[in-house]
PDB file of C-alpha atoms in Angstrom:
ATOM      1  CA  UNK A 943      24.901 -45.741  54.811  1.00  0.00           C
ATOM      2  CA  UNK A 944      28.544 -46.552  54.211  1.00  0.00           C
ATOM      3  CA  UNK A 945      28.429 -44.590  50.915  1.00  0.00           C
ATOM      4  CA  UNK A 946      27.050 -41.542  52.733  1.00  0.00           C
ATOM      5  CA  UNK A 947      29.969 -41.603  55.201  1.00  0.00           C
ATOM      6  CA  UNK A 948      32.443 -41.909  52.307  1.00  0.00           C
ATOM      7  CA  UNK A 949      30.835 -38.960  50.463  1.00  0.00           C
ATOM      8  CA  UNK A 950      30.816 -36.835  53.632  1.00  0.00           C
ATOM      9  CA  UNK A 951      34.448 -37.635  54.256  1.00  0.00           C
ATOM     10  CA  UNK A 952      35.457 -36.724  50.724  1.00  0.00           C
ATOM     11  CA  UNK A 953      33.487 -33.470  50.928  1.00  0.00           C
ATOM     12  CA  UNK A 954      35.208 -32.507  54.161  1.00  0.00           C
ATOM     13  CA  UNK A 955      38.565 -33.387  52.626  1.00  0.00           C
ATOM     14  CA  UNK A 956      38.021 -31.138  49.608  1.00  0.00           C
ATOM     15  CA  UNK A 957      36.671 -28.315  51.752  1.00  0.00           C
ATOM     16  CA  UNK A 958      39.708 -28.503  54.003  1.00  0.00           C
ATOM     17  CA  UNK A 959      42.036 -28.798  51.016  1.00  0.00           C
ATOM     18  CA  UNK A 960      40.651 -25.611  49.500  1.00  0.00           C
ATOM     19  CA  UNK A 961      39.858 -23.360  52.424  1.00  0.00           C
ATOM     20  CA  UNK A 962      39.454 -20.352  50.119  1.00  0.00           C
ATOM     21  CA  UNK A 963      36.044 -21.606  48.974  1.00  0.00           C
ATOM     22  CA  UNK A 964      33.662 -20.347  51.667  1.00  0.00           C
ATOM     23  CA  UNK A 965      29.919 -20.200  52.354  1.00  0.00           C
ATOM     24  CA  UNK A 966      29.391 -17.660  55.200  1.00  0.00           C
ATOM     25  CA  UNK A 967      26.115 -17.078  57.025  1.00  0.00           C
ATOM     26  CA  UNK A 968      25.387 -13.754  55.272  1.00  0.00           C
ATOM     27  CA  UNK A 969      24.542 -15.602  52.064  1.00  0.00           C
ATOM     28  CA  UNK A 970      27.656 -14.550  50.152  1.00  0.00           C
ATOM     29  CA  UNK A 971      29.576 -17.265  48.362  1.00  0.00           C
ATOM     30  CA  UNK A 972      33.328 -17.057  47.857  1.00  0.00           C
ATOM     31  CA  UNK A 973      35.433 -19.066  45.436  1.00  0.00           C
ATOM     32  CA  UNK A 974      39.132 -18.454  45.747  1.00  0.00           C
ATOM     33  CA  UNK A 975      38.555 -15.936  48.534  1.00  0.00           C
ATOM     34  CA  UNK A 976      37.751 -16.155  52.239  1.00  0.00           C
ATOM     35  CA  UNK A 977      35.988 -12.802  52.410  1.00  0.00           C
ATOM     36  CA  UNK A 978      33.298 -12.595  49.687  1.00  0.00           C
ATOM     37  CA  UNK A 979      31.760  -9.124  49.460  1.00  0.00           C
ATOM     38  CA  UNK A 980      28.923 -10.014  47.074  1.00  0.00           C
ATOM     39  CA  UNK A 981      26.403 -12.796  46.568  1.00  0.00           C
ATOM     40  CA  UNK A 982      29.058 -14.592  44.529  1.00  0.00           C
ATOM     41  CA  UNK A 983      32.703 -13.572  44.336  1.00  0.00           C
ATOM     42  CA  UNK A 984      35.353 -15.454  42.392  1.00  0.00           C
ATOM     43  CA  UNK A 985      38.799 -14.527  43.608  1.00  0.00           C
ATOM     44  CA  UNK A 986      39.481 -10.810  43.397  1.00  0.00           C
ATOM     45  CA  UNK A 987      38.381 -10.496  39.783  1.00  0.00           C
ATOM     46  CA  UNK A 988      34.641 -11.173  39.491  1.00  0.00           C
ATOM     47  CA  UNK A 989      31.614 -10.374  41.639  1.00  0.00           C
ATOM     48  CA  UNK A 990      27.938 -11.209  41.130  1.00  0.00           C
ATOM     49  CA  UNK A 991      25.169  -9.600  43.163  1.00  0.00           C
ATOM     50  CA  UNK A 992      21.707  -8.029  42.918  1.00  0.00           C
ATOM     51  CA  UNK A 993      22.304  -4.846  44.893  1.00  0.00           C
ATOM     52  CA  UNK A 994      21.737  -1.773  42.726  1.00  0.00           C
ATOM     53  CA  UNK A 995      20.721  -4.027  39.828  1.00  0.00           C
ATOM     54  CA  UNK A 996      24.342  -4.929  39.081  1.00  0.00           C
ATOM     55  CA  UNK A 997      24.712  -8.368  37.564  1.00  0.00           C
ATOM     56  CA  UNK A 998      28.465  -8.800  37.165  1.00  0.00           C
ATOM     57  CA  UNK A 999      31.373  -6.757  38.503  1.00  0.00           C
ATOM     58  CA  UNK A1000      35.015  -7.030  37.460  1.00  0.00           C
ATOM     59  CA  UNK A1001      38.175  -6.032  39.299  1.00  0.00           C
ATOM     60  CA  UNK A1002      41.666  -6.141  37.855  1.00  0.00           C
ATOM     61  CA  UNK A1003      44.860  -5.681  39.843  1.00  0.00           C
ATOM     62  CA  UNK A1004      48.077  -6.070  37.873  1.00  0.00           C
ATOM     63  CA  UNK A1005      50.765  -7.821  39.850  1.00  0.00           C
ATOM     64  CA  UNK A1006      54.131  -9.421  39.358  1.00  0.00           C
ATOM     65  CA  UNK A1007      57.433  -7.780  38.535  1.00  0.00           C
ATOM     66  CA  UNK A1008      58.407  -4.332  39.743  1.00  0.00           C
ATOM     67  CA  UNK A1009      56.065  -1.417  38.857  1.00  0.00           C
ATOM     68  CA  UNK A1010      56.812   2.244  39.427  1.00  0.00           C
ATOM     69  CA  UNK A1011      53.087   2.725  40.046  1.00  0.00           C
ATOM     70  CA  UNK A1012      50.045   0.481  40.360  1.00  0.00           C
ATOM     71  CA  UNK A1013      46.873   0.963  38.379  1.00  0.00           C
ATOM     72  CA  UNK A1014      43.659  -0.783  39.360  1.00  0.00           C
ATOM     73  CA  UNK A1015      40.604  -1.053  37.167  1.00  0.00           C
ATOM     74  CA  UNK A1016      37.016  -2.132  37.700  1.00  0.00           C
ATOM     75  CA  UNK A1017      33.926  -2.691  35.618  1.00  0.00           C
ATOM     76  CA  UNK A1018      30.369  -3.932  35.759  1.00  0.00           C
ATOM     77  CA  UNK A1019      27.449  -5.185  33.743  1.00  0.00           C
ATOM     78  CA  UNK A1020      24.206  -3.800  35.130  1.00  0.00           C
ATOM     79  CA  UNK A1021      20.500  -4.229  34.365  1.00  0.00           C
ATOM     80  CA  UNK A1022      18.026  -1.674  35.699  1.00  0.00           C
ATOM     81  CA  UNK A1023      14.597  -3.369  35.861  1.00  0.00           C
ATOM     82  CA  UNK A1024      12.890  -0.149  37.003  1.00  0.00           C
ATOM     83  CA  UNK A1025      13.812   1.851  33.888  1.00  0.00           C
ATOM     84  CA  UNK A1026      14.435  -1.085  31.593  1.00  0.00           C
ATOM     85  CA  UNK A1027      18.053  -0.123  30.845  1.00  0.00           C
ATOM     86  CA  UNK A1028      21.149  -2.252  30.337  1.00  0.00           C
ATOM     87  CA  UNK A1029      24.601  -0.810  31.100  1.00  0.00           C
ATOM     88  CA  UNK A1030      28.206  -1.831  30.603  1.00  0.00           C
ATOM     89  CA  UNK A1031      30.546   0.340  32.662  1.00  0.00           C
ATOM     90  CA  UNK A1032      34.238   0.702  33.430  1.00  0.00           C
ATOM     91  CA  UNK A1033      36.411   2.696  35.814  1.00  0.00           C
ATOM     92  CA  UNK A1034      40.132   3.270  36.168  1.00  0.00           C
ATOM     93  CA  UNK A1035      39.946   2.822  39.943  1.00  0.00           C
ATOM     94  CA  UNK A1036      38.341   0.309  42.281  1.00  0.00           C
ATOM     95  CA  UNK A1037      37.086   2.981  44.652  1.00  0.00           C
ATOM     96  CA  UNK A1038      34.814   4.876  42.237  1.00  0.00           C
ATOM     97  CA  UNK A1039      31.661   3.579  40.608  1.00  0.00           C
ATOM     98  CA  UNK A1040      32.184   2.451  37.003  1.00  0.00           C
ATOM     99  CA  UNK A1041      30.918   4.923  34.394  1.00  0.00           C
ATOM    100  CA  UNK A1042      28.378   3.661  31.861  1.00  0.00           C
ATOM    101  CA  UNK A1043      30.165   3.193  28.534  1.00  0.00           C
ATOM    102  CA  UNK A1044      27.448   1.324  26.608  1.00  0.00           C
ATOM    103  CA  UNK A1045      23.723   1.758  27.311  1.00  0.00           C
ATOM    104  CA  UNK A1046      20.642   0.101  25.843  1.00  0.00           C
ATOM    105  CA  UNK A1047      17.421   1.794  26.951  1.00  0.00           C
ATOM    106  CA  UNK A1048      13.882   0.435  27.030  1.00  0.00           C
ATOM    107  CA  UNK A1049      13.083   1.845  23.559  1.00  0.00           C
ATOM    108  CA  UNK A1050      15.959   0.014  21.908  1.00  0.00           C
ATOM    109  CA  UNK A1051      18.227   3.049  21.575  1.00  0.00           C
ATOM    110  CA  UNK A1052      21.925   2.298  21.985  1.00  0.00           C
ATOM    111  CA  UNK A1053      24.334   4.807  23.476  1.00  0.00           C
ATOM    112  CA  UNK A1054      28.120   4.646  23.382  1.00  0.00           C
ATOM    113  CA  UNK A1055      29.667   7.160  25.743  1.00  0.00           C
ATOM    114  CA  UNK A1056      26.233   8.382  26.852  1.00  0.00           C
ATOM    115  CA  UNK A1057      23.617   7.074  29.298  1.00  0.00           C
ATOM    116  CA  UNK A1058      20.715   8.817  27.538  1.00  0.00           C
ATOM    117  CA  UNK A1059      20.780   7.949  23.824  1.00  0.00           C
ATOM    118  CA  UNK A1060      18.259   9.936  21.766  1.00  0.00           C
ATOM    119  CA  UNK A1061      18.594   7.897  18.570  1.00  0.00           C
ATOM    120  CA  UNK A1062      18.805   4.266  17.525  1.00  0.00           C
ATOM    121  CA  UNK A1063      22.584   4.684  17.817  1.00  0.00           C
ATOM    122  CA  UNK A1064      24.177   7.694  19.499  1.00  0.00           C
ATOM    123  CA  UNK A1065      27.921   8.021  20.038  1.00  0.00           C
ATOM    124  CA  UNK A1066      28.960  10.581  22.632  1.00  0.00           C
ATOM    125  CA  UNK A1067      26.864  13.144  24.466  1.00  0.00           C
ATOM    126  CA  UNK A1068      24.661  15.398  22.322  1.00  0.00           C
ATOM    127  CA  UNK A1069      26.021  18.464  24.120  1.00  0.00           C
ATOM    128  CA  UNK A1070      29.637  17.357  23.899  1.00  0.00           C
ATOM    129  CA  UNK A1071      31.839  20.442  23.695  1.00  0.00           C
ATOM    130  CA  UNK A1072      35.039  18.507  23.053  1.00  0.00           C
ATOM    131  CA  UNK A1073      36.796  17.868  19.790  1.00  0.00           C
ATOM    132  CA  UNK A1074      34.578  15.852  17.394  1.00  0.00           C
ATOM    133  CA  UNK A1075      37.662  14.216  15.879  1.00  0.00           C
ATOM    134  CA  UNK A1076      37.778  11.652  18.694  1.00  0.00           C
ATOM    135  CA  UNK A1077      34.099  10.666  18.638  1.00  0.00           C
ATOM    136  CA  UNK A1078      34.308   7.924  15.989  1.00  0.00           C
ATOM    137  CA  UNK A1079      37.335   6.146  14.583  1.00  0.00           C
ATOM    138  CA  UNK A1080      36.718   3.317  12.100  1.00  0.00           C
ATOM    139  CA  UNK A1081      39.614   1.445  10.551  1.00  0.00           C
ATOM    140  CA  UNK A1082      37.579  -0.344   7.859  1.00  0.00           C
ATOM    141  CA  UNK A1083      33.906   0.175   7.135  1.00  0.00           C
ATOM    142  CA  UNK A1084      31.376  -1.629   4.973  1.00  0.00           C
ATOM    143  CA  UNK A1085      27.733  -0.941   5.665  1.00  0.00           C
ATOM    144  CA  UNK A1086      26.607  -2.424   2.369  1.00  0.00           C
ATOM    145  CA  UNK A1087      28.013  -4.865  -0.184  1.00  0.00           C
ATOM    146  CA  UNK A1088      29.709  -3.626  -3.328  1.00  0.00           C
ATOM    147  CA  UNK A1089      26.790  -4.848  -5.489  1.00  0.00           C
ATOM    148  CA  UNK A1090      23.481  -3.138  -4.688  1.00  0.00           C
ATOM    149  CA  UNK A1091      19.878  -3.542  -5.754  1.00  0.00           C
ATOM    150  CA  UNK A1092      16.457  -2.386  -4.710  1.00  0.00           C
ATOM    151  CA  UNK A1093      15.494   1.059  -3.466  1.00  0.00           C
ATOM    152  CA  UNK A1094      17.737   1.458  -0.419  1.00  0.00           C
ATOM    153  CA  UNK A1095      20.511   3.909   0.297  1.00  0.00           C
ATOM    154  CA  UNK A1096      23.967   2.412   0.746  1.00  0.00           C
ATOM    155  CA  UNK A1097      27.130   3.645   2.408  1.00  0.00           C
ATOM    156  CA  UNK A1098      30.224   1.616   1.670  1.00  0.00           C
ATOM    157  CA  UNK A1099      33.947   1.653   1.015  1.00  0.00           C
ATOM    158  CA  UNK A1100      35.283   0.379  -2.286  1.00  0.00           C
ATOM    159  CA  UNK A1101      38.754  -1.124  -2.464  1.00  0.00           C
ATOM    160  CA  UNK A1102      41.011   0.554  -5.006  1.00  0.00           C
ATOM    161  CA  UNK A1103      44.391  -0.946  -4.196  1.00  0.00           C
ATOM    162  CA  UNK A1104      46.331   0.385  -2.399  1.00  0.00           C
ATOM    163  CA  UNK A1105      43.622   2.852  -1.321  1.00  0.00           C
ATOM    164  CA  UNK A1106      39.862   2.782  -0.835  1.00  0.00           C
ATOM    165  CA  UNK A1107      37.062   5.074  -1.982  1.00  0.00           C
ATOM    166  CA  UNK A1108      33.891   5.946  -0.090  1.00  0.00           C
ATOM    167  CA  UNK A1109      30.626   5.625  -2.035  1.00  0.00           C
ATOM    168  CA  UNK A1110      27.170   6.858  -1.080  1.00  0.00           C
ATOM    169  CA  UNK A1111      24.298   5.920  -3.349  1.00  0.00           C
ATOM    170  CA  UNK A1112      20.757   4.760  -3.886  1.00  0.00           C
ATOM    171  CA  UNK A1113      19.733   1.474  -5.461  1.00  0.00           C
ATOM    172  CA  UNK A1114      22.336   0.593  -8.089  1.00  0.00           C
ATOM    173  CA  UNK A1115      23.648   4.149  -8.537  1.00  0.00           C
ATOM    174  CA  UNK A1116      26.609   5.685  -6.748  1.00  0.00           C
ATOM    175  CA  UNK A1117      25.546   9.301  -6.287  1.00  0.00           C
ATOM    176  CA  UNK A1118      28.605  10.555  -4.390  1.00  0.00           C
ATOM    177  CA  UNK A1119      32.195   9.322  -4.291  1.00  0.00           C
ATOM    178  CA  UNK A1120      35.006  10.472  -2.001  1.00  0.00           C
ATOM    179  CA  UNK A1121      38.457   9.393  -3.181  1.00  0.00           C
ATOM    180  CA  UNK A1122      41.503   8.817  -1.010  1.00  0.00           C
ATOM    181  CA  UNK A1123      43.166  11.926  -2.498  1.00  0.00           C
ATOM    182  CA  UNK A1124      40.298  14.183  -1.382  1.00  0.00           C
ATOM    183  CA  UNK A1125      38.588  14.452  -4.766  1.00  0.00           C
ATOM    184  CA  UNK A1126      34.785  14.377  -4.553  1.00  0.00           C
ATOM    185  CA  UNK A1127      32.563  13.190  -7.372  1.00  0.00           C
ATOM    186  CA  UNK A1128      28.830  13.845  -7.678  1.00  0.00           C
ATOM    187  CA  UNK A1129      27.269  11.736 -10.396  1.00  0.00           C
ATOM    188  CA  UNK A1130      30.655  10.213 -11.232  1.00  0.00           C
ATOM    189  CA  UNK A1131      32.909   7.657  -9.535  1.00  0.00           C
ATOM    190  CA  UNK A1132      36.114   9.018 -11.110  1.00  0.00           C
ATOM    191  CA  UNK A1133      36.464  12.651  -9.971  1.00  0.00           C
ATOM    192  CA  UNK A1134      39.589  14.279 -11.422  1.00  0.00           C
ATOM    193  CA  UNK A1135      39.344  17.475  -9.339  1.00  0.00           C
ATOM    194  CA  UNK A1136      38.511  18.447  -5.770  1.00  0.00           C
ATOM    195  CA  UNK A1137      34.873  18.582  -6.931  1.00  0.00           C
ATOM    196  CA  UNK A1138      33.667  16.935 -10.130  1.00  0.00           C
ATOM    197  CA  UNK A1139      29.960  17.175 -10.952  1.00  0.00           C
ATOM    198  CA  UNK A1140      28.525  15.151 -13.823  1.00  0.00           C
ATOM    199  CA  UNK A1141      25.409  17.276 -14.254  1.00  0.00           C
ATOM    200  CA  UNK A1142      23.980  20.726 -13.715  1.00  0.00           C
ATOM    201  CA  UNK A1143      24.674  22.982 -10.743  1.00  0.00           C
ATOM    202  CA  UNK A1144      21.987  25.357  -9.452  1.00  0.00           C
ATOM    203  CA  UNK A1145      23.365  28.044  -7.175  1.00  0.00           C
ATOM    204  CA  UNK A1146      22.340  31.529  -6.086  1.00  0.00           C
ATOM    205  CA  UNK A1147      25.923  32.712  -6.198  1.00  0.00           C
ATOM    206  CA  UNK A1148      29.364  31.367  -7.069  1.00  0.00           C
ATOM    207  CA  UNK A1149      32.568  32.953  -5.774  1.00  0.00           C
ATOM    208  CA  UNK A1150      35.755  32.203  -7.709  1.00  0.00           C
ATOM    209  CA  UNK A1151      39.171  33.135  -6.383  1.00  0.00           C
ATOM    210  CA  UNK A1152      41.469  34.481  -9.127  1.00  0.00           C
ATOM    211  CA  UNK A1153      45.182  35.179  -9.158  1.00  0.00           C
ATOM    212  CA  UNK A1154      44.998  38.392 -11.227  1.00  0.00           C
ATOM    213  CA  UNK A1155      42.478  40.529 -13.078  1.00  0.00           C
ATOM    214  CA  UNK A1156      42.589  42.096 -16.545  1.00  0.00           C
ATOM    215  CA  UNK A1157      43.373  45.697 -15.628  1.00  0.00           C
ATOM    216  CA  UNK A1158      46.756  45.334 -17.335  1.00  0.00           C
ATOM    217  CA  UNK A1159      44.857  46.363 -20.483  1.00  0.00           C
ATOM    218  CA  UNK A1160      44.777  49.923 -19.155  1.00  0.00           C
ATOM    219  CA  UNK A1161      48.540  50.102 -18.615  1.00  0.00           C
ATOM    220  CA  UNK A1162      50.237  52.743 -20.756  1.00  0.00           C
ATOM    221  CA  UNK A1163      52.660  50.223 -22.252  1.00  0.00           C
ATOM    222  CA  UNK A1164      49.919  47.705 -23.148  1.00  0.00           C
ATOM    223  CA  UNK A1165      50.121  46.779 -26.825  1.00  0.00           C
ATOM    224  CA  UNK A1166      46.504  47.126 -27.933  1.00  0.00           C
ATOM    225  CA  UNK A1167      46.097  45.425 -31.304  1.00  0.00           C
ATOM    226  CA  UNK A1168      44.576  47.508 -34.043  1.00  0.00           C
ATOM    227  CA  UNK A1169      41.106  46.689 -35.276  1.00  0.00           C
ATOM    228  CA  UNK A1170      42.640  45.809 -38.625  1.00  0.00           C
ATOM    229  CA  UNK A1171      44.785  43.109 -36.988  1.00  0.00           C
ATOM    230  CA  UNK A1172      41.811  41.806 -35.013  1.00  0.00           C
ATOM    231  CA  UNK A1173      39.776  41.615 -38.206  1.00  0.00           C
ATOM    232  CA  UNK A1174      42.581  39.768 -39.971  1.00  0.00           C
ATOM    233  CA  UNK A1175      42.856  37.218 -37.097  1.00  0.00           C
ATOM    234  CA  UNK A1176      39.093  36.603 -37.092  1.00  0.00           C
ATOM    235  CA  UNK A1177      39.067  36.045 -40.850  1.00  0.00           C
ATOM    236  CA  UNK A1178      41.886  33.487 -40.564  1.00  0.00           C
ATOM    237  CA  UNK A1179      40.808  31.629 -37.380  1.00  0.00           C
ATOM    238  CA  UNK A1180      37.106  32.225 -36.903  1.00  0.00           C
ATOM    239  CA  UNK A1181      37.370  33.371 -33.269  1.00  0.00           C
ATOM    240  CA  UNK A1182      38.794  36.200 -31.181  1.00  0.00           C
ATOM    241  CA  UNK A1183      42.513  36.275 -30.310  1.00  0.00           C
ATOM    242  CA  UNK A1184      43.367  34.514 -27.002  1.00  0.00           C
ATOM    243  CA  UNK A1185      39.880  32.963 -26.858  1.00  0.00           C
ATOM    244  CA  UNK A1186      39.531  29.190 -27.488  1.00  0.00           C
ATOM    245  CA  UNK A1187      37.619  28.082 -30.536  1.00  0.00           C
ATOM    246  CA  UNK A1188      34.184  26.498 -30.251  1.00  0.00           C
ATOM    247  CA  UNK A1189      35.678  23.085 -31.100  1.00  0.00           C
ATOM    248  CA  UNK A1190      38.312  23.462 -28.393  1.00  0.00           C
ATOM    249  CA  UNK A1191      35.612  24.345 -25.838  1.00  0.00           C
ATOM    250  CA  UNK A1192      33.547  21.298 -26.812  1.00  0.00           C
ATOM    251  CA  UNK A1193      36.509  18.933 -26.522  1.00  0.00           C
ATOM    252  CA  UNK A1194      38.315  20.339 -23.484  1.00  0.00           C
ATOM    253  CA  UNK A1195      35.743  22.504 -21.714  1.00  0.00           C
ATOM    254  CA  UNK A1196      36.688  25.844 -20.199  1.00  0.00           C
ATOM    255  CA  UNK A1197      38.257  27.039 -16.968  1.00  0.00           C
ATOM    256  CA  UNK A1198      35.671  29.374 -15.494  1.00  0.00           C
ATOM    257  CA  UNK A1199      38.134  31.673 -13.735  1.00  0.00           C
ATOM    258  CA  UNK A1200      40.495  31.927 -16.711  1.00  0.00           C
ATOM    259  CA  UNK A1201      37.662  32.433 -19.187  1.00  0.00           C
ATOM    260  CA  UNK A1202      36.083  35.207 -17.134  1.00  0.00           C
ATOM    261  CA  UNK A1203      39.425  37.033 -17.044  1.00  0.00           C
ATOM    262  CA  UNK A1204      39.821  36.639 -20.814  1.00  0.00           C
ATOM    263  CA  UNK A1205      36.308  37.921 -21.445  1.00  0.00           C
ATOM    264  CA  UNK A1206      36.965  40.867 -19.133  1.00  0.00           C
ATOM    265  CA  UNK A1207      40.180  41.543 -21.053  1.00  0.00           C
ATOM    266  CA  UNK A1208      38.234  41.672 -24.329  1.00  0.00           C
ATOM    267  CA  UNK A1209      35.621  43.964 -22.761  1.00  0.00           C
ATOM    268  CA  UNK A1210      38.350  46.327 -21.565  1.00  0.00           C
ATOM    269  CA  UNK A1211      39.995  46.255 -25.009  1.00  0.00           C
ATOM    270  CA  UNK A1212      36.613  46.983 -26.556  1.00  0.00           C
ATOM    271  CA  UNK A1213      36.226  49.894 -24.131  1.00  0.00           C
ATOM    272  CA  UNK A1214      39.539  51.342 -25.343  1.00  0.00           C
ATOM    273  CA  UNK A1215      38.393  50.964 -28.959  1.00  0.00           C
ATOM    274  CA  UNK A1216      35.154  52.776 -28.142  1.00  0.00           C
ATOM    275  CA  UNK A1217      37.020  55.571 -26.332  1.00  0.00           C
ATOM    276  CA  UNK A1218      39.352  55.996 -29.311  1.00  0.00           C
ATOM    277  CA  UNK A1219      36.424  55.936 -31.712  1.00  0.00           C
ATOM    278  CA  UNK A1220      34.610  58.544 -29.625  1.00  0.00           C
ATOM    279  CA  UNK A1221      37.651  60.835 -29.759  1.00  0.00           C
ATOM    280  CA  UNK A1222      37.787  60.506 -33.527  1.00  0.00           C
ATOM    281  CA  UNK A1223      34.061  61.195 -33.766  1.00  0.00           C
ATOM    282  CA  UNK A1224      34.487  64.342 -31.675  1.00  0.00           C
ATOM    283  CA  UNK A1225      37.328  65.476 -33.907  1.00  0.00           C
ATOM    284  CA  UNK A1226      35.214  64.828 -36.982  1.00  0.00           C
ATOM    285  CA  UNK A1227      32.295  66.650 -35.434  1.00  0.00           C
ATOM    286  CA  UNK A1228      34.467  69.651 -34.611  1.00  0.00           C
ATOM    287  CA  UNK A1229      35.853  69.632 -38.148  1.00  0.00           C
ATOM    288  CA  UNK A1230      32.355  69.446 -39.632  1.00  0.00           C
ATOM    289  CA  UNK A1231      31.150  72.299 -37.444  1.00  0.00           C
ATOM    290  CA  UNK A1232      34.147  74.420 -38.476  1.00  0.00           C
ATOM    291  CA  UNK A1233      33.533  73.643 -42.128  1.00  0.00           C
ATOM    292  CA  UNK A1234      29.884  74.523 -41.650  1.00  0.00           C
ATOM    293  CA  UNK A1235      30.863  77.954 -40.333  1.00  0.00           C
ATOM    294  CA  UNK A1236      33.170  78.468 -43.307  1.00  0.00           C
ATOM    295  CA  UNK A1237      30.405  77.524 -45.705  1.00  0.00           C
ATOM    296  CA  UNK A1238      28.011  79.935 -44.033  1.00  0.00           C
ATOM    297  CA  UNK A1239      30.557  82.745 -44.340  1.00  0.00           C
ATOM    298  CA  UNK A1240      31.148  81.955 -47.997  1.00  0.00           C
ATOM    299  CA  UNK A1241      27.418  81.925 -48.692  1.00  0.00           C
ATOM    300  CA  UNK A1242      27.101  85.299 -47.007  1.00  0.00           C
ATOM    301  CA  UNK A1243      29.910  86.763 -49.111  1.00  0.00           C
ATOM    302  CA  UNK A1244      28.370  85.402 -52.298  1.00  0.00           C
ATOM    303  CA  UNK A1245      25.047  86.932 -51.379  1.00  0.00           C
ATOM    304  CA  UNK A1246      26.688  90.321 -50.781  1.00  0.00           C
ATOM    305  CA  UNK A1247      28.490  90.162 -54.133  1.00  0.00           C
ATOM    306  CA  UNK A1248      25.244  89.510 -55.991  1.00  0.00           C
ATOM    307  CA  UNK A1249      23.685  92.712 -54.724  1.00  0.00           C
TER     308      UNK A1249
END
C-alpha cells in the first residue's frame, strides 16, 4: 500500500512538472501541447488521427531569428481503406489540405505527382500540358549492372571518365548507345558521328541537306575536259576524274551527299558531251545530205551527156 502511495505521488509530480502533456475528456492526447487537436498530437509538429483515413500529419513552423516573411508547411501520410490507396501529401500552407505527391493504389500502381496512376510507375499527370523537361530529373542512373546475361532488356549508364554513356540492350548485346557528346550508335558502342549504324538501313525515303549542287557545270566559263583527256586519265588511274577509286571507297567509305553531287556533276558533263556530239552529228548529216544532192546532180549531168 505504501508503494502505491509513492507511485501515485511520483506520477502527480511528473504530471505537474510537465503540464504540457495532457489527456482531455474528448479522447485526444497531447504531448508538449495543452490543446491537442487530434487523437495524438506531439507539440506543433506531428498529429495522429483516424478522421478522413489520415494516419500521420506534419506541421512545420520556422522560428528564431528575424524573417522578412514566414512560411508554414504541412504534410500527411494517409491510408484510404475504402479504395485501398496509400498517399503521401504535402502543402506549403497549414490552412489548405496537403496535395497527394506519392500514391500507391490497390492494384500496385505507383504515382508520383498524380493520384490516379495508370501504370506500374507513372510520373506526372497523363494530360499534363506543362513542359516535359521538369517531369523527371535523374543525377545518376543504373537500372542494370554493367555485365548482363540472360534474355532481358537492360537500361544502364556506363562510366567513361570523365563522362558517362547510356546503353540500351538485350541479353549481352548493347543495341543502342548514346554518348555524352550526343553521338548515337546503333549496333556499335563507339559512334563517331551523330548517328553511326553498324548494319543495314531500310527506309522509304532519305533526305540529305547539301551545301551546293552541280549546276556550275553549265556555267559558260566552266572548263569541260575533252574526252581525250578523260580517256587519258582513265587509262592512267582506272577511275573517273574527281571520283574515288574502288580501293579508296572500300577503305574509307563514301560521303553520301558529296558522292551524289559528284555523280550529278559527271552526269551533267556527260550531258554536255552528248549535246556536243549531237551538234556534230547534225552537221555531218547536213553535209552528207548536201553531198548527196551534189551526187544526184552529177549523175543527172552524166546521163544527159551520154544521150
